[in-house]
Amino acid sequence: MATIYQPDHEDFRATVRGFVETEVKPNYERYCEQRLIDRELWLKAGSLGMLGLHVPEEYGGAGTDDWRFTGVVLEELSTFSSGLSSSFGIHCDIVAPYLVDLTDAEQKARWLPGFAAGELIAAIGMTEPSGGSDLAALRTTAKRTTGGWLLNGAKTFITNGYRADLVVVAARTGNGKASSSISLFVVEAGMPGFIRGSKLDKVGQAESDTAELFFDDVLVPDANLIGEEGRGFVHMMQRLPQERLNCAVSNLAHAEAVFLETVEYAKTRIAFGQPIGSFQHNRFVLAELRTSLDVTRSYIQDCVMAHVAGELSAVQAAKAKWWSAQVQNDLLDKCVQMFGGYGYMRESMVARAWMDGRVSKIWAGTNEIMKEIVGRDLGL
């Protein structure tokens, strides 16, 4: 992605890369074992400016409107750990627009300083056990009561859900169409009736805590409604392109790192008296993967710059998300094959990446949903 970045982006990249080397790598295995990133790492990331890039300066953030700084964070984290990129990306890139764009001055002062510092870890509650990618079919409800709203329902597969201090929750507040009957609330840790399930045992991304969330007559005060009542679905739709661009950039960086390690392995692994990369089949596979990564990068660069200019469309983002996930997963499978038996061992980087990367075709809207968006744009 180097051609779209300027010196100030690269300076920030060096900071993030140093963070990965000195703070993440020495503790990574522990994060995986406990299925949770230490709060100290969040605080360190906050102190380096990684979590509040788009938070206004008066609330402790960097106040930038240049999304490429977020791209740098996603690339550097994904190169080492897609789970870490997922956890931090949800916080600083997926939740941030809701807390920055849809809040009033009192809400900003209450939440944003801790959000930018890493003192308040954030999650977003969209997906439900019965709905999956169908956000219009939400069953979680919020009904008016004295002093606020009574929230009831459940969310699942929530990244940062086990640890989150703030959860942006989508709930149905009316009986009409989704576009006019869903609202967004910030649920805070400790609210009576807000219950977290145990950490979910995922196939990959063990370091990223993922949980089910339950709401049993949670009294959410009026002061925790964000955006316009009944406009929550619209608010979500407006912000999904950025989430899908986030996925695309992360997918590509993750795949690139695995590819480079596989090339080095192909140069040094000897079979039948010669490096395995010298066999025509393997050389052709790697040539195909290199080309696929480069072509994908070109399109994603266009999408990043369109987003920086405020022009990224939902269809462009859908294309970037599903295509990069497909390229990533095809690459991971072929790289595991090239590593042979070693590629099937959990301690190998390529095996871990293979397990971690599979979810990219599922989350943020499945690849099938992304193709539906593109297909409808064709008038079909």
Short mmCIF file of C-alpha atoms in Angstrom, two decimals:
data_model
loop_
_atom_site.label_atom_id
_atom_site.label_comp_id
_atom_site.label_asym_id
_atom_site.label_seq_id
_atom_site.Cartn_x
_atom_site.Cartn_y
_atom_site.Cartn_z
CA MET A 1 0.00 0.00 0.00
CA ALA A 2 3.10 2.22 0.05
CA THR A 3 2.09 4.35 -2.94
CA ILE A 4 -0.85 5.98 -1.13
CA TYR A 5 1.01 6.84 2.08
CA GLN A 6 2.93 10.02 2.87
CA PRO A 7 5.93 10.47 5.22
CA ASP A 8 3.71 11.28 8.22
CA HIS A 9 1.82 8.02 7.69
CA GLU A 10 5.09 6.11 7.53
CA ASP A 11 6.34 7.79 10.70
CA PHE A 12 3.21 6.60 12.45
CA ARG A 13 3.72 3.15 10.94
CA ALA A 14 7.10 2.97 12.66
CA THR A 15 5.38 3.70 15.97
CA VAL A 16 2.80 0.96 15.46
CA ARG A 17 5.46 -1.49 14.31
CA GLY A 18 7.50 -0.76 17.43
CA PHE A 19 4.38 -1.36 19.53
CA VAL A 20 3.94 -4.79 17.95
CA GLU A 21 7.59 -5.73 18.46
CA THR A 22 7.99 -4.57 22.05
CA GLU A 23 4.51 -4.89 23.54
CA VAL A 24 2.60 -7.52 21.57
CA LYS A 25 5.04 -10.24 20.57
CA PRO A 26 6.49 -10.93 24.04
CA ASN A 27 2.98 -11.42 25.46
CA TYR A 28 1.12 -12.86 22.50
CA GLU A 29 1.02 -16.49 23.63
CA ARG A 30 -0.45 -15.45 26.96
CA TYR A 31 -3.18 -13.48 25.22
CA CYS A 32 -4.08 -16.59 23.21
CA GLU A 33 -4.10 -18.84 26.27
CA GLN A 34 -6.35 -16.54 28.27
CA ARG A 35 -8.41 -15.60 25.18
CA LEU A 36 -8.15 -11.99 26.18
CA ILE A 37 -5.84 -9.05 25.52
CA ASP A 38 -4.50 -7.50 28.71
CA ARG A 39 -5.95 -4.12 29.58
CA GLU A 40 -2.39 -2.82 29.90
CA LEU A 41 -1.95 -3.30 26.15
CA TRP A 42 -5.03 -1.19 25.49
CA LEU A 43 -3.63 1.56 27.69
CA LYS A 44 -0.29 1.43 25.89
CA ALA A 45 -2.01 1.63 22.50
CA GLY A 46 -4.00 4.59 23.77
CA SER A 47 -0.86 6.37 24.95
CA LEU A 48 0.63 6.00 21.46
CA GLY A 49 -2.41 7.56 19.81
CA MET A 50 -3.60 4.37 18.12
CA LEU A 51 -7.12 4.31 19.56
CA GLY A 52 -8.29 7.90 19.20
CA LEU A 53 -7.17 8.77 15.69
CA HIS A 54 -10.54 10.23 14.72
CA VAL A 55 -11.52 11.54 18.14
CA PRO A 56 -11.43 15.37 18.31
CA GLU A 57 -8.36 16.79 20.00
CA GLU A 58 -10.37 18.43 22.78
CA TYR A 59 -11.37 14.93 23.91
CA GLY A 60 -7.87 13.47 23.85
CA GLY A 61 -7.69 12.19 20.28
CA ALA A 62 -5.65 13.06 17.20
CA GLY A 63 -8.59 14.68 15.42
CA THR A 64 -7.54 13.47 11.98
CA ASP A 65 -9.99 12.95 9.13
CA ASP A 66 -7.39 11.03 7.10
CA TRP A 67 -8.39 7.35 7.25
CA ARG A 68 -4.96 6.28 6.02
CA PHE A 69 -3.67 6.54 9.59
CA THR A 70 -6.19 3.87 10.54
CA GLY A 71 -5.04 1.86 7.53
CA VAL A 72 -1.51 1.91 8.92
CA VAL A 73 -2.71 0.51 12.26
CA LEU A 74 -4.72 -2.24 10.58
CA GLU A 75 -1.87 -3.25 8.27
CA GLU A 76 0.78 -3.45 10.97
CA LEU A 77 -1.42 -5.33 13.43
CA SER A 78 -2.77 -7.72 10.78
CA THR A 79 0.74 -8.52 9.58
CA PHE A 80 1.37 -10.15 12.94
CA SER A 81 -2.09 -10.98 14.32
CA SER A 82 -5.45 -10.65 12.63
CA GLY A 83 -7.13 -11.19 16.02
CA LEU A 84 -5.36 -8.21 17.51
CA SER A 85 -6.27 -6.14 14.46
CA SER A 86 -9.87 -7.24 14.89
CA SER A 87 -10.07 -6.20 18.55
CA PHE A 88 -8.37 -2.85 18.12
CA GLY A 89 -10.03 -2.23 14.76
CA ILE A 90 -13.51 -2.72 16.21
CA HIS A 91 -12.68 -0.15 18.87
CA CYS A 92 -10.83 2.57 16.97
CA ASP A 93 -12.46 2.25 13.56
CA ILE A 94 -15.86 0.55 13.81
CA VAL A 95 -17.21 1.98 17.07
CA ALA A 96 -15.42 5.34 16.82
CA PRO A 97 -17.70 6.85 14.13
CA TYR A 98 -20.76 6.13 16.25
CA LEU A 99 -19.29 7.82 19.33
CA VAL A 100 -17.81 10.75 17.39
CA ASP A 101 -20.55 11.45 14.85
CA LEU A 102 -23.76 10.59 16.69
CA THR A 103 -23.16 11.94 20.20
CA ASP A 104 -23.88 15.30 21.78
CA ALA A 105 -21.35 17.37 23.73
CA GLU A 106 -22.21 15.76 27.08
CA GLN A 107 -21.85 12.25 25.68
CA LYS A 108 -18.55 13.10 24.00
CA ALA A 109 -17.13 14.50 27.23
CA ARG A 110 -18.34 11.43 29.14
CA TRP A 111 -16.98 8.73 26.83
CA LEU A 112 -14.38 9.94 24.34
CA PRO A 113 -11.41 10.76 26.62
CA GLY A 114 -11.44 7.26 28.12
CA PHE A 115 -12.12 5.73 24.69
CA ALA A 116 -9.04 7.43 23.18
CA ALA A 117 -6.85 6.54 26.16
CA GLY A 118 -7.78 2.84 26.17
CA GLU A 119 -9.41 3.17 29.57
CA LEU A 120 -12.85 2.40 28.10
CA ILE A 121 -12.82 -0.58 25.72
CA ALA A 122 -15.63 -0.52 23.16
CA ALA A 123 -17.67 -3.09 21.23
CA ILE A 124 -20.67 -2.99 18.94
CA GLY A 125 -23.74 -5.20 19.29
CA MET A 126 -25.41 -5.78 15.95
CA THR A 127 -25.40 -9.55 15.29
CA GLU A 128 -28.05 -11.67 16.96
CA PRO A 129 -28.34 -15.44 17.43
CA SER A 130 -31.28 -15.71 15.03
CA GLY A 131 -30.36 -13.03 12.50
CA GLY A 132 -26.70 -13.22 11.47
CA SER A 133 -26.06 -10.74 8.68
CA ASP A 134 -29.74 -9.72 8.48
CA LEU A 135 -29.60 -6.51 10.51
CA ALA A 136 -33.17 -5.61 9.56
CA ALA A 137 -34.44 -8.65 11.48
CA LEU A 138 -33.31 -7.45 14.93
CA ARG A 139 -35.27 -8.92 17.84
CA THR A 140 -33.60 -7.00 20.64
CA THR A 141 -36.09 -4.41 21.84
CA ALA A 142 -35.96 -1.15 23.77
CA LYS A 143 -39.24 0.12 25.20
CA ARG A 144 -39.80 3.51 26.75
CA THR A 145 -40.08 3.66 30.51
CA THR A 146 -39.68 6.28 33.19
CA GLY A 147 -36.21 7.81 32.81
CA GLY A 148 -35.18 5.92 29.72
CA TRP A 149 -35.60 2.59 27.96
CA LEU A 150 -35.92 -1.06 29.02
CA LEU A 151 -33.59 -3.13 26.84
CA ASN A 152 -34.21 -6.84 26.30
CA GLY A 153 -32.59 -9.34 23.95
CA ALA A 154 -29.27 -10.91 23.05
CA LYS A 155 -26.29 -10.35 20.78
CA THR A 156 -23.70 -12.89 19.72
CA PHE A 157 -20.20 -13.10 18.21
CA ILE A 158 -19.37 -9.73 19.77
CA THR A 159 -15.67 -8.89 19.49
CA ASN A 160 -14.40 -7.27 22.72
CA GLY A 161 -17.73 -8.31 24.24
CA TYR A 162 -16.28 -10.07 27.28
CA ARG A 163 -14.22 -7.08 28.36
CA ALA A 164 -16.03 -4.06 26.87
CA ASP A 165 -16.84 -1.06 29.04
CA LEU A 166 -19.06 0.46 26.34
CA VAL A 167 -21.25 -1.44 23.87
CA VAL A 168 -23.13 0.30 21.08
CA VAL A 169 -26.32 -1.78 20.86
CA ALA A 170 -28.87 -1.76 18.07
CA ALA A 171 -32.43 -2.37 19.27
CA ARG A 172 -35.92 -2.17 17.84
CA THR A 173 -37.83 0.79 19.25
CA GLY A 174 -40.83 0.65 16.93
CA ASN A 175 -42.95 -1.74 14.88
CA GLY A 176 -42.46 -0.35 11.39
CA LYS A 177 -39.80 -0.87 8.76
CA ALA A 178 -36.22 -1.28 9.95
CA SER A 179 -35.29 2.08 8.45
CA SER A 180 -37.57 3.84 10.91
CA SER A 181 -37.83 1.55 13.92
CA ILE A 182 -34.28 0.77 15.12
CA SER A 183 -32.31 2.95 17.53
CA LEU A 184 -28.79 2.87 18.95
CA PHE A 185 -27.86 2.89 22.63
CA VAL A 186 -24.62 2.84 24.58
CA VAL A 187 -24.79 0.14 27.24
CA GLU A 188 -22.19 0.54 29.97
CA ALA A 189 -20.50 -2.13 32.05
CA GLY A 190 -22.23 -2.58 35.38
CA MET A 191 -25.73 -1.68 34.28
CA PRO A 192 -28.14 -4.04 36.11
CA GLY A 193 -29.44 -6.73 33.78
CA PHE A 194 -26.48 -6.50 31.39
CA ILE A 195 -25.01 -10.02 31.40
CA ARG A 196 -22.05 -11.40 29.48
CA GLY A 197 -21.75 -15.00 28.44
CA SER A 198 -18.47 -16.86 28.65
CA LYS A 199 -15.74 -16.24 26.09
CA LEU A 200 -16.65 -18.12 22.93
CA ASP A 201 -14.24 -20.86 21.82
CA LYS A 202 -13.44 -19.85 18.26
CA VAL A 203 -11.49 -21.84 15.67
CA GLY A 204 -9.01 -18.97 15.29
CA GLN A 205 -8.13 -15.53 16.64
CA ALA A 206 -7.86 -16.87 20.17
CA GLU A 207 -6.34 -13.62 21.47
CA SER A 208 -9.51 -11.70 20.59
CA ASP A 209 -12.24 -12.03 23.23
CA THR A 210 -15.62 -12.79 21.71
CA ALA A 211 -18.80 -13.26 23.73
CA GLU A 212 -22.56 -13.40 23.79
CA LEU A 213 -24.30 -10.49 25.47
CA PHE A 214 -27.67 -10.62 27.19
CA PHE A 215 -29.98 -7.77 28.19
CA ASP A 216 -32.63 -8.50 30.79
CA ASP A 217 -34.68 -5.37 31.50
CA VAL A 218 -31.57 -3.19 31.33
CA LEU A 219 -32.58 0.37 32.17
CA VAL A 220 -30.74 2.51 29.64
CA PRO A 221 -31.14 6.22 30.39
CA ASP A 222 -32.20 8.68 27.71
CA ALA A 223 -28.70 10.15 27.94
CA ASN A 224 -27.35 6.92 26.40
CA LEU A 225 -29.39 7.08 23.21
CA ILE A 226 -27.08 8.10 20.36
CA GLY A 227 -28.12 9.45 17.00
CA GLU A 228 -31.76 9.91 16.13
CA GLU A 229 -34.45 7.70 17.61
CA GLY A 230 -35.67 5.32 14.92
CA ARG A 231 -32.75 6.09 12.61
CA GLY A 232 -30.36 3.46 13.92
CA PHE A 233 -30.60 1.26 10.84
CA VAL A 234 -29.75 4.20 8.62
CA HIS A 235 -26.85 5.15 10.90
CA MET A 236 -25.49 1.59 10.62
CA MET A 237 -25.86 1.44 6.86
CA GLN A 238 -23.98 4.72 6.50
CA ARG A 239 -21.02 3.35 8.48
CA LEU A 240 -20.81 -0.18 7.10
CA PRO A 241 -18.68 0.80 4.06
CA GLN A 242 -15.88 1.90 6.41
CA GLU A 243 -16.17 -1.36 8.35
CA ARG A 244 -15.88 -3.36 5.14
CA LEU A 245 -12.92 -1.31 3.95
CA ASN A 246 -11.35 -2.04 7.35
CA CYS A 247 -11.79 -5.75 6.62
CA ALA A 248 -10.33 -5.46 3.13
CA VAL A 249 -7.17 -3.68 4.27
CA SER A 250 -6.71 -6.17 7.11
CA ASN A 251 -7.32 -9.17 4.83
CA LEU A 252 -4.72 -8.02 2.36
CA ALA A 253 -2.04 -7.26 4.96
CA HIS A 254 -2.61 -10.61 6.65
CA ALA A 255 -2.33 -12.49 3.35
CA GLU A 256 0.77 -10.54 2.30
CA ALA A 257 2.64 -11.51 5.47
CA VAL A 258 1.85 -15.20 5.00
CA PHE A 259 2.82 -15.05 1.35
CA LEU A 260 6.24 -13.55 2.08
CA GLU A 261 7.01 -16.20 4.68
CA THR A 262 5.92 -18.91 2.27
CA VAL A 263 8.24 -17.59 -0.44
CA GLU A 264 11.17 -17.73 2.00
CA TYR A 265 10.20 -21.25 2.99
CA ALA A 266 10.03 -22.29 -0.67
CA LYS A 267 13.59 -21.02 -1.14
CA THR A 268 15.06 -22.95 1.78
CA ARG A 269 13.00 -26.14 2.07
CA ILE A 270 14.83 -28.91 0.18
CA ALA A 271 13.02 -31.88 -1.35
CA PHE A 272 14.40 -34.29 -3.91
CA GLY A 273 17.68 -32.43 -3.77
CA GLN A 274 16.42 -28.95 -4.61
CA PRO A 275 14.42 -26.07 -3.11
CA ILE A 276 10.69 -26.74 -3.42
CA GLY A 277 10.23 -23.30 -4.97
CA SER A 278 12.25 -24.41 -7.97
CA PHE A 279 9.60 -26.92 -8.99
CA GLN A 280 7.48 -25.47 -11.76
CA HIS A 281 4.16 -26.15 -10.06
CA ASN A 282 5.17 -24.35 -6.85
CA ARG A 283 6.77 -21.51 -8.79
CA PHE A 284 3.56 -21.05 -10.77
CA VAL A 285 1.41 -21.14 -7.62
CA LEU A 286 3.53 -18.43 -6.01
CA ALA A 287 3.48 -16.38 -9.21
CA GLU A 288 -0.32 -16.57 -9.26
CA LEU A 289 -0.55 -15.55 -5.61
CA ARG A 290 1.83 -12.63 -6.11
CA THR A 291 -0.24 -11.38 -9.03
CA SER A 292 -3.50 -11.80 -7.15
CA LEU A 293 -2.19 -9.79 -4.18
CA ASP A 294 -0.91 -6.99 -6.41
CA VAL A 295 -4.13 -6.69 -8.40
CA THR A 296 -6.19 -6.73 -5.20
CA ARG A 297 -3.96 -4.07 -3.65
CA SER A 298 -4.53 -1.75 -6.58
CA TYR A 299 -8.31 -1.87 -6.13
CA ILE A 300 -8.13 -1.49 -2.36
CA GLN A 301 -5.85 1.52 -2.75
CA ASP A 302 -8.49 3.11 -4.96
CA CYS A 303 -11.11 2.40 -2.30
CA VAL A 304 -8.96 3.87 0.48
CA MET A 305 -8.41 7.07 -1.45
CA ALA A 306 -12.11 7.26 -2.33
CA HIS A 307 -12.89 6.96 1.38
CA VAL A 308 -10.37 9.66 2.27
CA ALA A 309 -12.18 11.89 -0.24
CA GLY A 310 -15.57 10.95 1.25
CA GLU A 311 -16.64 9.15 -1.91
CA LEU A 312 -16.48 5.43 -1.06
CA SER A 313 -19.75 3.75 -2.00
CA ALA A 314 -21.38 0.75 -0.33
CA VAL A 315 -20.94 -1.23 -3.55
CA GLN A 316 -17.22 -0.45 -3.81
CA ALA A 317 -16.74 -1.48 -0.17
CA ALA A 318 -18.69 -4.70 -0.70
CA LYS A 319 -16.49 -5.62 -3.66
CA ALA A 320 -13.33 -4.91 -1.67
CA LYS A 321 -14.52 -6.89 1.33
CA TRP A 322 -15.59 -10.10 -0.42
CA TRP A 323 -12.83 -10.15 -3.00
CA SER A 324 -10.02 -9.57 -0.48
CA ALA A 325 -11.48 -12.26 1.81
CA GLN A 326 -11.60 -14.73 -1.07
CA VAL A 327 -8.06 -13.90 -2.19
CA GLN A 328 -6.85 -14.19 1.40
CA ASN A 329 -8.46 -17.58 2.00
CA ASP A 330 -7.35 -19.03 -1.33
CA LEU A 331 -3.81 -17.91 -0.54
CA LEU A 332 -3.84 -19.31 2.99
CA ASP A 333 -4.97 -22.72 1.78
CA LYS A 334 -2.27 -22.87 -0.89
CA CYS A 335 0.42 -21.73 1.54
CA VAL A 336 -0.56 -24.41 4.06
CA GLN A 337 -0.25 -26.94 1.24
CA MET A 338 3.21 -25.70 0.35
CA PHE A 339 4.39 -26.01 3.94
CA GLY A 340 3.19 -29.62 3.92
CA GLY A 341 2.92 -31.32 7.30
CA TYR A 342 4.54 -28.37 9.04
CA GLY A 343 1.75 -26.18 7.76
CA TYR A 344 -0.77 -28.28 9.67
CA MET A 345 0.94 -27.81 13.02
CA ARG A 346 -0.69 -25.27 15.33
CA GLU A 347 2.66 -23.76 16.30
CA SER A 348 3.41 -22.74 12.71
CA MET A 349 2.58 -19.22 11.59
CA VAL A 350 0.85 -20.43 8.44
CA ALA A 351 -1.48 -22.79 10.34
CA ARG A 352 -2.44 -20.07 12.79
CA ALA A 353 -3.06 -17.67 9.92
CA TRP A 354 -5.18 -20.28 8.14
CA MET A 355 -7.41 -20.66 11.20
CA ASP A 356 -7.51 -16.93 11.90
CA GLY A 357 -8.33 -15.93 8.34
CA ARG A 358 -11.33 -18.17 7.69
CA VAL A 359 -13.74 -15.83 9.46
CA SER A 360 -13.07 -13.01 7.00
CA LYS A 361 -15.58 -14.54 4.56
CA ILE A 362 -18.23 -14.48 7.30
CA TRP A 363 -18.06 -11.33 9.40
CA ALA A 364 -19.03 -7.75 8.47
CA GLY A 365 -21.58 -9.29 6.14
CA THR A 366 -20.88 -12.66 4.54
CA ASN A 367 -19.30 -12.85 1.11
CA GLU A 368 -22.67 -13.97 -0.19
CA ILE A 369 -24.33 -10.82 1.17
CA MET A 370 -21.57 -8.72 -0.41
CA LYS A 371 -22.24 -10.33 -3.79
CA GLU A 372 -25.94 -9.64 -3.31
CA ILE A 373 -25.16 -5.93 -2.84
CA VAL A 374 -23.04 -5.92 -6.00
CA GLY A 375 -25.62 -7.91 -7.95
CA ARG A 376 -28.46 -5.56 -7.01
CA ASP A 377 -26.35 -2.64 -8.18
CA LEU A 378 -26.34 -4.29 -11.59
CA GLY A 379 -30.13 -4.04 -11.63
CA LEU A 380 -30.60 -7.76 -11.09
#
